[in-house]
C-alpha cells in the first residue's frame, strides 16, 4: 500500500495511519480497543497506545460529546470517570502535534466488570461404541478476521469425551468457530472424525500471514473435514479410526482457511507425515500424534507458520509461508537427519518463539533445544522433555533473553535458568528425583530485581541468580498484569491473586465461569487483547453460552505500547493454545523498576 493509500484508508476508517521502516515487522492494523469497566465508584476507560502512534501522542476522553479531561493525557492510556453509570458511552481522540484526530470507535462496556461474547455450542453426538457426548468451549485465539481493526475470536469446541493421546477410546469431532466481539458467528469448521479430539491433536494458528489486513486460520485437517462454507476436504465417507479410537492411517493435510468466511483456501499434505507409527516411540499412537504449532518472523519482517510433530523422541519442525494465495514450505528440521540426532527427545508440551540471538529474525525454542530462523541447529542443553517453559527478558541485568524450564526426566535438573542465545544454563534448582510438572518465571515480587522463578516439586522462590528468597506462591500456572503496578499477578483456575511474602491476596474470582484442560486449569485465553497494556482473561461461562472477558478495574500511571504490537508477545498469543497452554511474555522486561519500555518498529497492511 502506498503512503497516499494508507492515509486515504486512515481518513475513511478513523484508524491511525501506518508507520513504516525498512526493518519494520508486519503487525495488525488495530483500533483503540476502547473499554469501559464499571466499578462501584465509576468507570475505568482504557485504550491502546499503538506502535504506529507518535511517541509523544496525547489523548482526550469523551463521554458522549463532552470532553472529560482538562488537558490532553500523556502519562497513561486510561482515565477514571468517577460516579459515572455503567451505561456511559465513551470515545477517545488522539492529539498529535496539538491537533485532535478523528474519534475512536465507541467503548465496549464491561458493566459488571466483564463482557460476555455470546457463543453457541455445537450439537452433541454418540461415538461408534455408544457413548454420548456434548461440547465445552475450550481454547481460544484472536485475530482480525474481517479487517475492521477489531480483534475477533477463534474458539475451539472440545467434546466431553476428548482424550489425552495416552488414553484409548473414540472422541467426538473437534469444531472451531470464528466469532466477532458482538457474538456474531462468522463460520464453523468441523474437523471431522479423522482428527481425534484432545489437547495434543489440534493446534490452530490465527494470524495475518499474507498482509492483506485479515487473519487466516491454519491447522491440520483430514478426510472429512468440513470448512466454514460446508465444503468437504478429501474423502467425506472415509473413516480411518481403529477400534481403539486412534487415527493411525489415512492422509493428513495442512489447510489454510479464510478468516472471514472459513473457506479452505489451500490444502497440502501435512509435513511431517506419520510414516511408521512405532518410529515415534510407541506402536499404539501416543507419541506419533503429539503436535505443536506457532507463528514466527523468520525473515524478520513477515510471519510464517510453524508446524511440529513429536517431542518425546523424534522431533520434526516445518516452517511454511502463505504468500499470494500459495502455501510453500520454507524449511524442515528433523532429528532423524544427519547431525541432528542429539536433538531428539528435547521437546516440551509447548514451544516458544523469540529472536533469541538478536539478529532481527525469530528462533523456535522447543524446550531444551532451539532451532535457528533458517531451520538449522542453534543449541541443545540435553536436559530432555518437560511440561512448561518461559522465554523472555527475565533478567534485565543481563543482555538478551533467558529461558526458565522445568524437567520431567528424573536424571536431569529439576528446573533450570539459561541464556536463550546460547542455551548455557546459568543456574538450576536443587535436584529431585521427580517429574517436575509445572514452573513459572516472571516478576511477581517487587522486593527482588527481575523475574522470580518457582516450580511444583521444589520449595521456595528463586531470584535471577538462583538464590532462594522465600515463600513459593500459592499457584504454579499462569500470570497476568492485572492491577496498576508493573509486577505481574498470579492467574490460576478462575481467579487472580497478588503475591505477598506472607500470603497471596485474592484480586478477582471469576463468576459463573469454568477453566479448561482438566488439572491444567487454564483460561480460554489470557493476554492484552483490549484496552491498555494490562491483560484480559477469557473464560467460558459454566453453561458454555458465552466467552466472559474480564478486564482490570484498576488505574495505572504506566504507559506502554499495546503488547499486541510487540511481536514476541503477539506470536505468544498465537501459540498459547498449543499443547499445555502457557502465558505470553514480551521481548522486553516489564516489572518493578523497569526502564522506559521500547517502542516497536512495525508497519500495518
XYZ file of C-alpha atoms in Angstrom:
605
model
C 0.000 0.000 0.000
C 1.339 3.427 -0.896
C 1.631 6.200 1.682
C -1.199 8.085 -0.050
C -3.412 4.998 0.020
C -2.630 4.431 3.696
C -3.643 8.000 4.500
C -6.838 7.583 2.494
C -7.749 4.393 4.374
C -6.924 6.103 7.664
C -9.214 9.011 6.826
C -12.066 6.683 5.929
C -11.779 4.380 8.940
C -10.574 6.709 11.676
C -7.737 4.253 12.381
C -4.225 5.646 12.923
C -2.059 5.773 9.835
C 0.850 3.420 9.254
C 4.459 3.979 10.247
C 6.868 2.034 8.040
C 10.600 1.420 8.294
C 12.965 -0.844 6.351
C 13.447 -3.131 9.362
C 9.817 -2.990 10.470
C 7.696 -6.050 11.153
C 4.185 -6.502 9.797
C 1.526 -6.277 12.524
C -2.236 -5.854 12.713
C -3.864 -2.513 11.991
C -5.866 -2.163 15.198
C -8.498 0.188 16.509
C -8.182 1.662 20.015
C -9.619 -1.420 21.753
C -11.548 1.053 23.903
C -13.179 -0.374 27.032
C -15.243 0.952 29.924
C -15.059 -1.226 33.036
C -17.672 -0.383 35.649
C -16.933 -0.382 39.383
C -18.974 0.747 42.374
C -17.357 4.186 42.162
C -17.321 4.796 38.416
C -15.867 3.603 35.120
C -12.272 2.896 34.138
C -11.890 3.896 30.479
C -8.887 2.233 28.814
C -7.418 2.205 25.315
C -4.427 1.187 23.195
C -1.296 3.198 22.547
C -0.400 1.814 19.131
C 3.126 1.346 17.852
C 2.059 3.387 14.819
C 1.212 6.362 17.059
C 3.851 9.058 17.620
C 5.839 8.621 20.821
C 4.504 11.945 22.139
C 0.860 11.307 21.265
C -1.687 12.505 23.829
C -5.355 11.633 24.243
C -8.689 13.231 25.052
C -11.536 11.190 26.556
C -15.173 11.933 25.734
C -18.375 10.816 27.418
C -20.967 11.442 24.757
C -19.989 14.826 23.299
C -18.287 16.100 26.464
C -14.539 16.046 26.936
C -13.697 14.781 30.436
C -10.000 15.641 30.816
C -8.930 19.268 31.234
C -5.703 18.799 29.278
C -4.545 16.024 26.920
C -3.438 12.851 28.720
C 0.184 11.758 28.299
C 1.067 9.674 31.379
C -1.128 6.640 30.767
C -3.811 5.268 28.482
C -6.651 5.075 30.942
C -8.978 7.513 32.686
C -11.265 7.007 35.685
C -14.675 8.653 35.332
C -15.845 8.864 38.941
C -19.556 8.397 39.609
C -20.421 7.541 36.020
C -23.159 4.982 35.319
C -22.353 1.643 33.717
C -24.205 2.708 30.567
C -21.989 5.748 29.885
C -20.808 5.961 26.287
C -17.139 6.803 25.664
C -14.829 7.613 22.770
C -11.219 8.724 22.738
C -9.328 11.003 20.354
C -5.582 11.114 19.784
C -3.858 14.502 19.907
C -0.857 14.803 17.549
C 1.231 17.986 17.476
C -1.577 19.769 19.294
C -4.234 18.714 16.768
C -7.073 16.437 17.809
C -7.562 13.481 15.476
C -10.675 11.554 14.453
C -12.805 9.899 17.105
C -12.250 6.253 18.016
C -14.883 3.565 17.996
C -17.281 3.519 20.964
C -16.115 1.717 24.094
C -17.044 -1.859 24.833
C -18.986 -1.794 28.103
C -17.852 -4.138 30.885
C -20.896 -3.391 33.011
C -20.265 -5.976 35.737
C -16.504 -5.972 35.376
C -16.804 -8.351 32.442
C -18.137 -8.527 28.901
C -19.989 -11.570 27.601
C -19.465 -12.625 23.983
C -22.374 -14.958 23.109
C -21.419 -18.386 21.743
C -23.489 -21.399 20.684
C -22.375 -24.982 21.437
C -22.464 -27.500 18.587
C -24.948 -30.344 18.952
C -23.585 -33.389 20.740
C -23.439 -36.904 19.400
C -22.705 -40.558 20.072
C -19.473 -42.462 19.345
C -19.483 -45.797 17.468
C -19.332 -47.639 20.801
C -22.486 -45.907 22.057
C -21.011 -43.195 24.306
C -22.890 -39.879 24.220
C -21.028 -36.571 24.358
C -21.729 -32.856 24.394
C -19.448 -29.865 23.801
C -17.499 -27.486 26.009
C -15.836 -24.231 24.991
C -12.083 -24.782 25.181
C -9.051 -22.809 23.947
C -9.425 -19.565 22.011
C -7.221 -17.306 19.946
C -7.662 -13.830 18.458
C -7.113 -12.137 15.114
C -8.791 -9.544 12.947
C -10.783 -11.935 10.784
C -12.734 -9.331 8.796
C -10.287 -6.428 8.569
C -12.241 -3.890 10.619
C -9.432 -3.249 13.134
C -11.204 -5.066 15.978
C -9.959 -8.454 17.138
C -12.239 -11.456 16.710
C -12.160 -14.838 18.444
C -11.437 -18.263 17.050
C -12.824 -20.743 19.573
C -12.135 -24.459 19.746
C -15.053 -26.593 20.877
C -13.954 -29.827 22.507
C -16.252 -32.826 23.090
C -16.697 -34.043 26.638
C -15.027 -37.317 25.621
C -11.802 -35.659 24.396
C -8.753 -37.799 25.193
C -5.114 -37.486 26.036
C -3.017 -39.346 23.471
C -2.204 -41.992 26.076
C -5.912 -42.823 26.527
C -7.774 -45.118 24.158
C -11.357 -44.555 23.054
C -13.376 -42.720 20.451
C -13.951 -38.980 20.636
C -16.373 -36.567 19.056
C -15.250 -34.158 16.358
C -13.197 -31.054 17.117
C -15.034 -27.915 15.990
C -13.831 -24.323 15.589
C -15.889 -21.126 15.358
C -14.948 -17.665 14.128
C -16.751 -15.146 16.346
C -16.938 -11.345 16.398
C -16.827 -9.487 19.721
C -20.597 -8.941 19.491
C -21.162 -12.696 19.279
C -21.797 -12.880 15.533
C -20.589 -16.249 14.319
C -18.745 -15.862 11.030
C -18.268 -19.568 10.354
C -17.981 -23.036 11.854
C -15.340 -25.597 10.814
C -15.838 -29.278 11.699
C -12.524 -31.156 11.597
C -14.378 -34.446 11.253
C -13.997 -37.966 12.566
C -10.418 -38.400 11.336
C -8.968 -35.751 13.652
C -9.034 -37.073 17.218
C -10.015 -34.599 19.960
C -7.681 -33.658 22.789
C -5.061 -31.161 23.895
C -2.305 -32.542 21.665
C -4.113 -33.063 18.348
C -5.335 -29.661 17.121
C -3.056 -26.653 17.452
C -4.570 -23.835 15.399
C -2.837 -20.644 14.324
C -4.672 -17.343 13.765
C -2.591 -14.613 12.124
C -2.469 -12.348 9.082
C 0.216 -14.224 7.155
C -0.140 -12.574 3.746
C -0.527 -8.965 4.901
C -3.968 -8.370 3.419
C -5.300 -6.993 6.708
C -7.341 -10.094 7.540
C -6.174 -13.061 9.601
C -6.018 -16.583 8.243
C -6.595 -19.750 10.290
C -4.156 -22.634 9.757
C -4.390 -26.146 11.179
C -4.073 -29.856 10.496
C -7.049 -31.400 8.677
C -8.030 -34.807 7.325
C -10.537 -36.658 5.154
C -13.993 -35.414 6.085
C -13.025 -32.000 7.448
C -15.815 -29.568 6.566
C -14.812 -25.929 6.047
C -16.820 -22.861 7.015
C -18.772 -22.906 3.753
C -19.750 -26.577 4.074
C -17.183 -27.863 1.560
C -15.573 -31.173 2.497
C -11.805 -31.721 2.308
C -10.709 -35.096 0.986
C -12.949 -38.155 1.137
C -16.162 -37.356 3.010
C -17.015 -41.009 3.707
C -13.574 -42.164 4.891
C -13.261 -43.426 8.461
C -9.666 -44.087 9.464
C -10.319 -44.698 13.177
C -9.206 -48.034 14.599
C -11.063 -49.990 17.269
C -9.231 -48.049 19.997
C -10.349 -44.713 18.585
C -6.904 -43.706 17.283
C -6.339 -42.420 13.748
C -3.116 -44.103 12.604
C -3.738 -44.374 8.875
C -5.123 -42.282 6.059
C -3.964 -38.982 4.571
C -3.083 -35.962 6.718
C -3.411 -32.398 5.476
C -2.462 -28.841 6.356
C -5.124 -26.291 5.416
C -5.188 -22.501 5.266
C -8.694 -21.144 5.907
C -10.063 -17.715 5.064
C -10.550 -15.999 8.432
C -13.664 -14.120 7.337
C -15.584 -16.930 5.649
C -13.975 -20.111 6.944
C -13.450 -21.288 3.369
C -10.500 -23.613 2.763
C -8.060 -21.624 0.625
C -5.432 -24.322 0.080
C -4.813 -27.814 1.390
C -1.465 -29.630 1.139
C -0.070 -32.838 2.584
C 0.868 -32.415 6.234
C 4.592 -32.400 6.835
C 5.888 -34.264 8.746
C 3.827 -37.338 7.813
C 3.306 -40.028 10.424
C 5.212 -42.686 8.454
C 5.746 -45.748 10.607
C 3.878 -45.175 13.877
C 6.381 -47.077 16.027
C 9.262 -44.889 14.800
C 7.945 -42.100 17.056
C 8.394 -44.140 20.240
C 5.409 -46.478 20.635
C 3.129 -48.568 18.459
C -0.331 -47.579 19.765
C -0.402 -43.894 18.771
C 0.609 -41.879 21.829
C 3.779 -40.177 20.610
C 3.105 -40.002 16.882
C 0.274 -37.524 17.334
C 1.932 -35.018 19.649
C 1.653 -31.775 17.680
C 2.764 -28.205 18.320
C 2.274 -25.052 16.257
C 3.360 -21.435 16.236
C 3.958 -18.288 14.216
C 7.396 -16.740 13.690
C 9.007 -13.858 11.798
C 11.686 -15.997 10.202
C 12.704 -13.317 7.699
C 12.476 -10.553 10.288
C 9.547 -8.849 8.590
C 6.633 -11.154 7.755
C 5.100 -14.021 9.736
C 5.434 -17.699 8.834
C 3.552 -20.746 10.104
C 5.370 -23.295 12.294
C 4.055 -26.869 12.442
C 5.724 -29.570 14.530
C 5.326 -33.227 15.408
C 6.919 -35.148 18.243
C 8.987 -34.248 21.291
C 9.499 -37.363 23.426
C 11.730 -38.973 20.795
C 11.862 -37.888 17.153
C 11.030 -34.213 16.500
C 10.189 -32.641 13.146
C 9.535 -28.908 12.775
C 8.450 -27.320 9.493
C 8.063 -23.678 8.506
C 5.525 -22.521 5.918
C 4.864 -19.238 4.106
C 1.419 -18.116 2.954
C 2.084 -15.584 0.215
C -0.022 -14.614 -2.789
C -2.578 -17.334 -2.145
C 0.018 -20.101 -2.110
C 1.411 -22.207 0.737
C 5.093 -23.112 0.392
C 7.424 -24.905 2.777
C 10.342 -22.696 3.845
C 12.388 -25.320 5.735
C 12.229 -28.579 7.646
C 14.163 -29.613 10.774
C 14.204 -33.352 11.522
C 16.096 -35.025 14.353
C 16.464 -38.049 12.069
C 18.636 -36.013 9.699
C 22.415 -36.229 9.834
C 23.888 -34.287 12.757
C 20.554 -33.706 14.459
C 20.189 -36.908 16.469
C 21.217 -35.329 19.786
C 18.208 -33.010 19.479
C 15.776 -35.938 19.743
C 13.744 -36.072 22.949
C 14.387 -32.432 23.857
C 10.904 -31.028 23.186
C 8.270 -29.709 25.574
C 4.483 -29.794 25.598
C 4.741 -26.265 24.170
C 7.088 -24.139 22.114
C 8.129 -20.507 22.276
C 9.055 -18.031 19.545
C 11.616 -15.261 20.096
C 14.591 -13.550 18.498
C 16.997 -15.141 20.948
C 20.218 -14.302 19.067
C 19.405 -10.664 18.347
C 19.684 -10.889 14.556
C 16.190 -9.495 13.920
C 14.755 -12.903 12.961
C 12.849 -15.328 15.179
C 14.031 -18.656 16.503
C 11.966 -21.614 17.728
C 12.653 -22.527 21.350
C 11.407 -26.093 21.592
C 12.106 -26.861 25.241
C 15.657 -27.966 25.915
C 16.722 -27.021 22.390
C 16.397 -24.156 19.914
C 16.233 -24.060 16.112
C 17.559 -21.044 14.214
C 15.452 -18.868 11.906
C 16.764 -20.841 8.877
C 15.913 -24.260 10.305
C 19.467 -25.049 11.431
C 20.541 -26.299 14.854
C 21.124 -23.458 17.312
C 21.664 -25.035 20.746
C 20.745 -28.038 22.847
C 21.072 -28.356 26.622
C 20.428 -32.114 26.577
C 18.123 -31.777 29.579
C 15.239 -33.537 27.867
C 11.459 -33.231 27.862
C 9.436 -31.013 30.194
C 5.937 -29.660 30.701
C 6.478 -25.881 30.931
C 8.938 -23.166 29.975
C 9.118 -19.372 29.853
C 11.196 -17.255 27.458
C 11.594 -13.502 27.909
C 13.807 -10.797 29.350
C 13.631 -12.486 32.728
C 16.894 -10.997 33.993
C 17.108 -7.372 32.802
C 20.620 -7.029 34.271
C 21.897 -9.385 31.542
C 21.824 -8.690 27.798
C 19.275 -10.593 25.764
C 16.611 -13.104 26.748
C 16.518 -16.011 29.177
C 14.620 -19.281 29.496
C 13.269 -20.970 32.625
C 12.212 -24.581 32.153
C 11.073 -27.482 34.328
C 12.147 -31.054 33.555
C 10.259 -34.311 33.543
C 13.321 -36.555 33.296
C 14.316 -37.876 36.710
C 18.050 -37.942 35.898
C 18.187 -34.276 34.831
C 17.900 -30.940 36.631
C 14.510 -30.340 38.254
C 14.364 -26.852 36.691
C 16.921 -24.522 35.121
C 17.509 -20.945 34.003
C 19.510 -20.399 30.816
C 20.806 -17.814 28.362
C 18.323 -18.048 25.482
C 21.005 -17.093 22.939
C 23.361 -19.980 23.693
C 21.431 -22.400 25.912
C 24.093 -22.018 28.615
C 22.494 -22.988 31.921
C 23.159 -20.187 34.391
C 21.710 -21.899 37.448
C 19.344 -24.689 38.362
C 17.036 -25.519 41.227
C 18.000 -28.265 43.684
C 17.889 -31.712 42.114
C 14.983 -34.013 42.768
C 14.230 -37.498 41.502
C 10.869 -36.376 40.213
C 8.628 -35.370 37.354
C 8.613 -31.614 37.947
C 5.365 -30.893 36.154
C 4.984 -27.122 36.400
C 7.038 -23.972 36.643
C 6.681 -20.211 36.202
C 9.094 -17.309 35.828
C 8.136 -13.628 35.958
C 8.449 -10.561 38.177
C 5.770 -11.132 40.796
C 7.642 -9.597 43.781
C 8.917 -6.009 43.775
C 11.384 -6.835 46.555
C 13.675 -8.708 44.173
C 15.003 -7.397 40.834
C 13.956 -9.166 37.648
C 11.843 -12.293 37.419
C 11.240 -14.770 40.193
C 11.088 -18.472 39.308
C 9.356 -21.345 41.041
C 8.316 -24.908 40.274
C 5.983 -27.600 41.535
C 8.464 -30.065 43.004
C 10.903 -27.622 44.610
C 10.283 -25.447 47.675
C 10.886 -21.715 47.618
C 11.012 -18.765 45.244
C 14.235 -18.168 43.284
C 15.702 -14.880 42.071
C 17.619 -14.274 38.857
C 20.849 -15.510 40.485
C 19.340 -18.802 41.575
C 19.022 -17.851 45.246
C 16.006 -18.988 47.277
C 14.441 -15.756 48.543
C 11.391 -17.079 50.354
C 7.817 -18.314 50.124
C 6.641 -20.073 46.987
C 3.405 -18.633 45.505
C 0.137 -20.464 46.025
C -0.193 -21.333 42.332
C 2.139 -22.513 39.563
C 0.146 -21.816 36.428
C -0.449 -18.566 34.522
C 0.478 -14.970 35.316
C -1.298 -11.725 34.361
C -0.657 -7.981 34.513
C -3.861 -7.081 36.293
C -3.586 -4.283 38.843
C -1.993 -0.846 38.467
C 1.681 -1.662 39.068
C 4.123 -3.401 36.744
C 4.722 -6.614 38.702
C 2.649 -9.481 37.384
C -0.121 -11.291 39.246
C -0.897 -14.999 39.636
C -3.633 -16.490 37.437
C -4.893 -19.966 38.239
C -8.215 -21.692 37.664
C -10.836 -18.942 37.724
C -9.094 -16.425 39.984
C -6.247 -13.893 40.098
C -4.056 -13.368 43.191
C -1.401 -10.862 44.266
C 1.785 -12.434 45.597
C 2.925 -11.497 49.085
C 5.752 -12.809 51.230
C 3.278 -13.775 53.942
C 0.468 -14.974 51.689
C -1.361 -14.210 48.460
C -4.272 -11.755 48.187
C -7.297 -12.538 46.030
C -7.940 -9.790 43.457
C -10.523 -11.463 41.230
C -12.735 -14.513 41.323
C -14.465 -15.223 38.037
C -18.218 -15.539 38.403
C -20.132 -18.297 36.648
C -17.170 -19.460 34.575
C -15.010 -22.570 34.213
C -11.362 -23.184 33.474
C -10.206 -25.586 30.778
C -7.981 -28.596 30.198
C -8.637 -30.504 33.398
C -5.890 -30.110 36.020
C -4.106 -27.565 33.827
C -6.946 -25.173 34.843
C -6.227 -22.663 32.087
C -8.431 -19.912 30.640
C -9.606 -19.958 27.046
C -7.187 -17.082 26.510
C -5.245 -14.609 28.619
C -3.421 -11.576 27.272
C -3.521 -7.923 26.270
C -6.380 -8.090 23.769
C -8.232 -4.864 24.663
C -7.630 -1.558 26.418
C -4.171 -0.569 27.632
C -1.194 -2.889 28.158
C -2.754 -4.780 31.064
C -4.143 -8.224 30.321
C -7.657 -9.526 29.938
C -8.729 -13.040 30.944
C -11.277 -15.001 28.901
C -13.164 -17.891 30.499
C -16.221 -19.742 29.158
C -19.363 -19.441 31.234
C -20.406 -22.601 33.051
C -23.213 -23.193 30.562
C -20.811 -22.665 27.616
C -23.083 -19.978 26.193
C -20.621 -17.071 26.380
C -16.958 -16.202 26.464
C -16.717 -13.972 29.536
C -13.924 -11.388 29.215
C -12.654 -9.830 32.430
C -10.753 -6.533 32.265
C -8.907 -4.783 35.085
C -10.794 -2.115 37.078
C -7.530 -0.594 38.347
C -5.910 2.624 37.191
C -2.234 2.683 36.252
C 0.278 5.503 35.896
C 2.403 3.444 33.481
C 2.133 3.903 29.722
C 3.300 1.038 27.499
C 2.635 0.478 23.808
C -0.026 -2.188 23.280
C 1.637 -5.561 23.716
C -0.151 -6.715 20.562
C 2.458 -4.725 18.620
C 5.385 -6.451 20.361
C 5.743 -9.406 18.011
C 7.219 -11.797 20.581
C 4.151 -11.218 22.738
C 1.766 -11.325 19.772
C 3.135 -14.606 18.475
C 2.921 -15.978 22.029
C -0.812 -15.277 21.987
C -0.928 -17.249 18.737
C 0.859 -20.295 20.205
C -0.865 -20.099 23.611
C -3.404 -22.770 22.600
C -0.634 -25.199 21.621
C -0.176 -28.263 23.842
C -0.047 -27.297 27.511
C -1.071 -23.639 27.389
C 1.388 -21.137 28.867
C 1.222 -17.339 29.369
C 2.796 -14.868 26.907
C 5.994 -12.909 27.519
C 7.086 -9.765 25.633
C 10.551 -9.188 24.191
C 11.393 -6.692 26.947
C 11.195 -6.622 30.740
C 8.031 -5.427 32.451
C 8.346 -5.296 36.214
C 9.472 -3.346 39.232
C 11.949 -0.543 38.453
C 11.704 -1.317 34.748
C 13.433 1.017 32.295
C 11.440 3.017 29.775
C 9.800 0.380 27.580
C 10.883 0.255 23.929
C 8.604 1.249 21.074
C 8.280 -1.439 18.401
C 9.262 -0.703 14.810
C 6.326 -2.059 12.831
C 4.105 -1.435 9.849
C 0.491 -2.353 9.174
C -1.102 -3.646 5.955
